[in-house]
Short mmCIF file of C-alpha atoms and ligand atoms in Angstrom, two decimals:
data_model
loop_
_atom_site.label_atom_id
_atom_site.label_comp_id
_atom_site.label_asym_id
_atom_site.label_seq_id
_atom_site.Cartn_x
_atom_site.Cartn_y
_atom_site.Cartn_z
CA MET A 1 -10.51 -6.42 -11.88
CA ARG A 2 -6.80 -6.42 -11.52
CA THR A 3 -5.48 -4.94 -15.05
CA GLY A 4 -8.88 -2.90 -15.14
CA ALA A 5 -8.20 -1.31 -11.43
CA GLY A 6 -4.74 -0.11 -13.32
CA VAL A 7 -5.91 1.36 -16.16
CA ALA A 8 -8.98 2.19 -14.33
CA SER A 9 -6.63 4.08 -12.40
CA ALA A 10 -3.81 5.70 -14.52
CA LEU A 11 -6.65 7.28 -16.29
CA VAL A 12 -8.64 8.80 -13.56
CA HIS A 13 -4.50 10.39 -12.44
CA THR A 14 -4.79 11.93 -16.02
CA ALA A 15 -8.58 13.21 -15.78
CA TYR A 16 -7.58 15.24 -12.97
CA GLY A 17 -4.59 16.02 -13.53
CA VAL A 18 -5.94 17.75 -17.25
CA VAL A 19 -8.71 19.60 -15.21
CA LEU A 20 -6.96 20.93 -12.62
CA GLY A 21 -4.04 22.15 -14.98
CA ALA A 22 -6.65 23.80 -17.20
CA LEU A 23 -8.23 25.45 -14.25
CA ALA A 24 -4.88 26.75 -13.24
CA ALA A 25 -3.14 27.72 -16.77
CA GLY A 26 -5.61 26.79 -19.65
CA VAL A 27 -3.97 24.72 -22.41
CA THR A 28 -0.56 24.59 -21.20
CA GLY A 29 -1.50 23.57 -17.55
CA ALA A 30 -3.25 20.58 -18.72
CA LEU A 31 -0.57 19.43 -20.86
CA ILE A 32 1.60 19.31 -17.84
CA LEU A 33 -0.65 18.57 -14.97
CA GLY A 34 -2.15 15.78 -17.32
CA GLY A 35 1.25 14.53 -17.95
CA ILE A 36 2.54 14.35 -14.53
CA GLY A 37 -0.77 12.89 -13.65
CA LEU A 38 -0.76 10.10 -16.40
CA LEU A 39 3.15 8.70 -15.01
CA LEU A 40 1.68 8.33 -11.37
CA GLY A 41 -1.17 7.03 -12.62
CA ILE A 42 1.07 4.37 -14.11
CA LEU A 43 2.92 4.18 -11.50
CA TYR A 44 -0.12 3.47 -8.90
CA GLY A 45 -2.23 1.46 -11.72
CA TRP A 46 0.78 -0.90 -11.97
CA ALA A 47 1.39 -1.06 -8.64
CA ALA A 48 -2.25 -2.00 -7.64
CA ALA A 49 -2.25 -4.39 -10.82
CA SER A 50 0.38 -6.23 -10.52
CA SER A 51 -0.52 -6.76 -6.83
CA GLY A 52 -3.58 -7.43 -7.01
CA ALA A 53 -4.09 -4.83 -4.43
CA TYR A 54 -8.05 -3.97 -5.06
CA ALA A 55 -8.50 -7.72 -6.79
CA ASP A 56 -9.31 -11.18 -5.30
CA GLY A 57 -7.38 -12.65 -2.33
CA GLY A 58 -7.75 -10.93 0.78
CA SER A 59 -10.12 -11.17 3.40
CA SER A 60 -12.28 -8.06 2.26
CA SER A 61 -15.32 -8.53 0.17
CA PRO A 62 -15.15 -7.50 -3.69
CA PRO A 63 -17.61 -4.86 -2.81
CA ARG A 64 -15.46 -3.58 -0.03
CA ARG A 65 -12.88 -3.68 -2.51
CA ILE A 66 -14.41 -1.71 -5.44
CA TRP A 67 -15.74 1.15 -2.53
CA MET A 68 -12.30 1.44 -1.38
CA PHE A 69 -10.54 1.79 -4.77
CA LEU A 70 -13.32 4.49 -5.58
CA VAL A 71 -12.42 6.13 -2.10
CA ASP A 72 -9.08 6.18 -2.80
CA HIS A 73 -9.91 7.95 -6.61
CA THR A 74 -11.72 10.52 -5.48
CA TRP A 75 -12.53 11.83 -1.78
CA SER A 76 -9.04 10.42 -0.54
CA MET A 77 -7.22 11.18 -3.74
CA PRO A 78 -4.66 13.60 -2.25
CA ASN A 79 -3.51 11.04 0.40
CA THR A 80 -3.05 8.67 -3.14
CA VAL A 81 -1.19 11.08 -4.60
CA ALA A 82 1.05 11.49 -1.54
CA GLY A 83 1.35 7.80 -1.77
CA GLU A 84 2.32 7.89 -4.70
CA LEU A 85 5.13 10.07 -4.31
CA PHE A 86 5.98 8.35 -0.94
CA LEU A 87 6.06 4.56 -2.96
CA LEU A 88 8.17 6.68 -5.83
CA ALA A 89 11.03 7.26 -3.04
CA GLN A 90 10.73 3.76 -1.84
CA LEU A 91 11.13 2.05 -5.14
CA VAL A 92 13.79 4.78 -6.55
CA ALA A 93 15.58 3.27 -2.92
CA GLY A 94 15.69 0.27 -4.33
CA HIS A 95 12.50 -1.44 -2.22
CA SER A 96 10.16 -3.63 -4.09
CA LEU A 97 6.68 -3.80 -4.09
CA ASP A 98 5.13 -6.75 -1.50
CA ARG A 99 2.91 -8.01 -3.63
CA THR A 100 2.05 -10.90 -1.28
CA THR A 101 1.45 -8.86 1.64
CA SER A 102 -1.21 -5.99 -0.84
CA ALA A 103 -2.91 -8.43 -2.73
CA GLY A 104 -6.33 -7.96 -1.93
CA ALA A 105 -5.06 -5.99 1.16
CA CYS A 106 -6.67 -2.39 -0.46
CA ARG A 107 -3.42 -0.82 0.10
CA ILE A 108 0.28 -1.39 -1.38
CA SER A 109 2.64 -2.60 0.50
CA VAL A 110 6.62 -2.02 0.34
CA ASP A 111 8.69 -4.71 2.01
CA ARG A 112 10.98 -2.17 3.19
CA ASN A 113 10.74 0.98 4.84
CA PHE A 114 14.14 4.04 5.21
CA SER A 115 14.08 3.60 8.47
CA PRO A 116 14.29 0.08 9.90
CA ARG A 117 13.03 0.71 13.40
CA TYR A 118 9.60 2.24 12.19
CA ALA A 119 6.94 1.38 9.46
CA THR A 120 5.36 4.63 7.60
CA THR A 121 2.26 4.65 6.11
CA ILE A 122 0.85 7.26 4.18
CA GLY A 123 -2.38 7.04 2.32
CA PRO A 124 -2.62 3.98 0.65
CA VAL A 125 0.88 3.12 1.33
CA CYS A 126 2.94 1.05 3.19
CA ALA A 127 6.34 0.40 4.21
CA GLY A 128 8.18 -1.81 5.98
CA ALA A 129 5.60 -3.30 8.23
CA ASP A 130 5.21 -7.29 9.51
CA PRO A 131 2.34 -8.71 11.07
CA THR A 132 3.48 -6.95 14.70
CA ILE A 133 2.33 -3.70 13.09
CA GLN A 134 0.26 -4.28 10.41
CA ARG A 135 -3.32 -3.82 12.08
CA HIS A 136 -1.90 -0.22 13.69
CA GLU A 137 -0.56 0.70 10.06
CA ASP A 138 -4.04 0.19 8.61
CA VAL A 139 -5.37 2.60 11.15
CA HIS A 140 -3.63 5.13 9.54
CA VAL A 141 -4.87 4.04 5.91
CA PHE A 142 -8.69 4.29 7.10
CA GLN A 143 -8.19 7.63 8.96
CA ALA A 144 -6.57 8.68 5.56
CA ARG A 145 -9.73 7.32 3.55
CA LEU A 146 -11.92 8.69 6.61
CA LEU A 147 -10.78 12.04 7.14
CA GLY A 148 -9.53 12.77 2.92
CA PRO A 149 -8.05 16.26 2.06
CA LEU A 150 -8.33 17.12 6.06
CA TYR A 151 -6.20 14.04 6.76
CA LEU A 152 -2.27 15.56 6.06
CA PRO A 153 -3.26 18.91 7.15
CA LEU A 154 -4.74 17.85 10.71
CA VAL A 155 -1.29 15.65 11.23
CA ALA A 156 0.68 17.94 9.98
CA GLY A 157 -1.06 20.56 12.23
CA ASN A 158 -0.98 18.23 15.10
CA TYR A 159 2.90 17.42 14.64
CA ALA A 160 3.49 21.33 14.45
CA LEU A 161 1.43 22.28 17.51
CA PHE A 162 2.67 19.77 19.69
CA THR A 163 5.98 21.01 18.67
CA VAL A 164 5.78 24.32 20.01
CA ALA A 165 3.02 23.70 22.80
CA PRO A 166 3.71 20.41 24.25
CA ILE A 167 0.14 19.81 26.07
CA TRP A 168 1.19 15.98 25.88
CA LEU A 169 3.91 16.80 28.75
CA ILE A 170 0.81 16.70 31.07
CA TYR A 171 -0.27 13.48 30.63
CA HIS A 172 2.42 11.70 28.90
CA ASP A 173 3.62 8.76 31.21
CA HIS A 174 7.33 10.08 32.45
CA ALA A 175 8.12 7.14 34.33
CA ALA A 176 8.11 4.73 31.81
CA ALA A 177 9.56 6.91 28.84
CA PRO A 178 11.26 9.70 29.89
CA ILE A 179 11.68 12.77 27.88
CA ASN A 180 15.81 13.42 28.76
CA ARG A 181 17.40 14.44 25.82
CA LEU A 182 16.58 16.26 22.68
CA GLY A 183 15.93 13.37 20.07
CA ARG A 184 13.94 11.92 22.79
CA TYR A 185 11.42 14.93 22.79
CA PHE A 186 9.95 14.68 18.80
CA GLU A 187 10.58 10.39 18.95
CA ILE A 188 8.91 9.19 22.37
CA GLY A 189 6.87 12.77 22.78
CA VAL A 190 5.53 14.46 19.79
CA TYR A 191 5.02 11.37 17.69
CA PRO A 192 3.18 9.04 20.11
CA HIS A 193 0.77 11.72 21.36
CA VAL A 194 -0.56 13.23 17.68
CA TRP A 195 -4.01 12.26 17.22
CA ASN A 196 -3.77 9.39 14.32
CA GLU A 197 -0.39 7.70 16.13
CA ALA A 198 -1.98 8.27 19.58
CA ILE A 199 -5.54 6.39 18.30
CA ALA A 200 -3.15 3.06 16.23
CA TYR A 201 -0.84 2.62 19.25
CA ARG A 202 -4.37 2.10 21.06
CA ILE A 203 -5.36 -0.87 18.43
CA GLN A 204 -2.08 -2.29 17.77
CA GLY A 205 2.04 -1.60 18.91
CA THR A 206 3.89 0.07 21.87
CA PRO A 207 5.06 3.74 21.71
CA PRO A 208 8.89 3.81 21.48
CA ARG A 209 10.47 4.09 25.14
ZN1 ZN B 301 1.99 4.79 13.44
#
């Protein structure tokens, strides 16, 4: 279902854009958001089709891959769109689609990330991961699908809360990872304690020290 998935994705994106645009600003809105939806849908449809992300080749079963495609285009659509903007930025920066890693994984992998030290996952798009951190990143893919439109607000809210109210200082491992510089406050402190990272680091990876 490579090509089918790509075409379906482009059509669904366009339909969302037309409906949301029409609700917001009538015909003009439908044309503008429909056009944006079409462009983003072509981008994601191309990435999904050319890598076979939702097709055969990975470990997941055909019903699961169809289900993931449906979730990514309905309940988790806000995460998918956020991931597409992230994917677009990666491609503009000259990074490439990692088709081998994406195939059958129900996830779009990019070969590099902006930061060489970290992988980043937004929605179903994952940049810069290798096998030592892929399970961690796939936890984030799962979290987004589970919580749908709530996921990004819950993550952003936790970052904001832990930045201004560092409750994590109470249970942070100060001996192993001292917070002794301002830069470390965020990277060693806030970031690994935010709920989605705290969970993912329990599955795979070591928080930065
Ligand atoms: Zn993470």
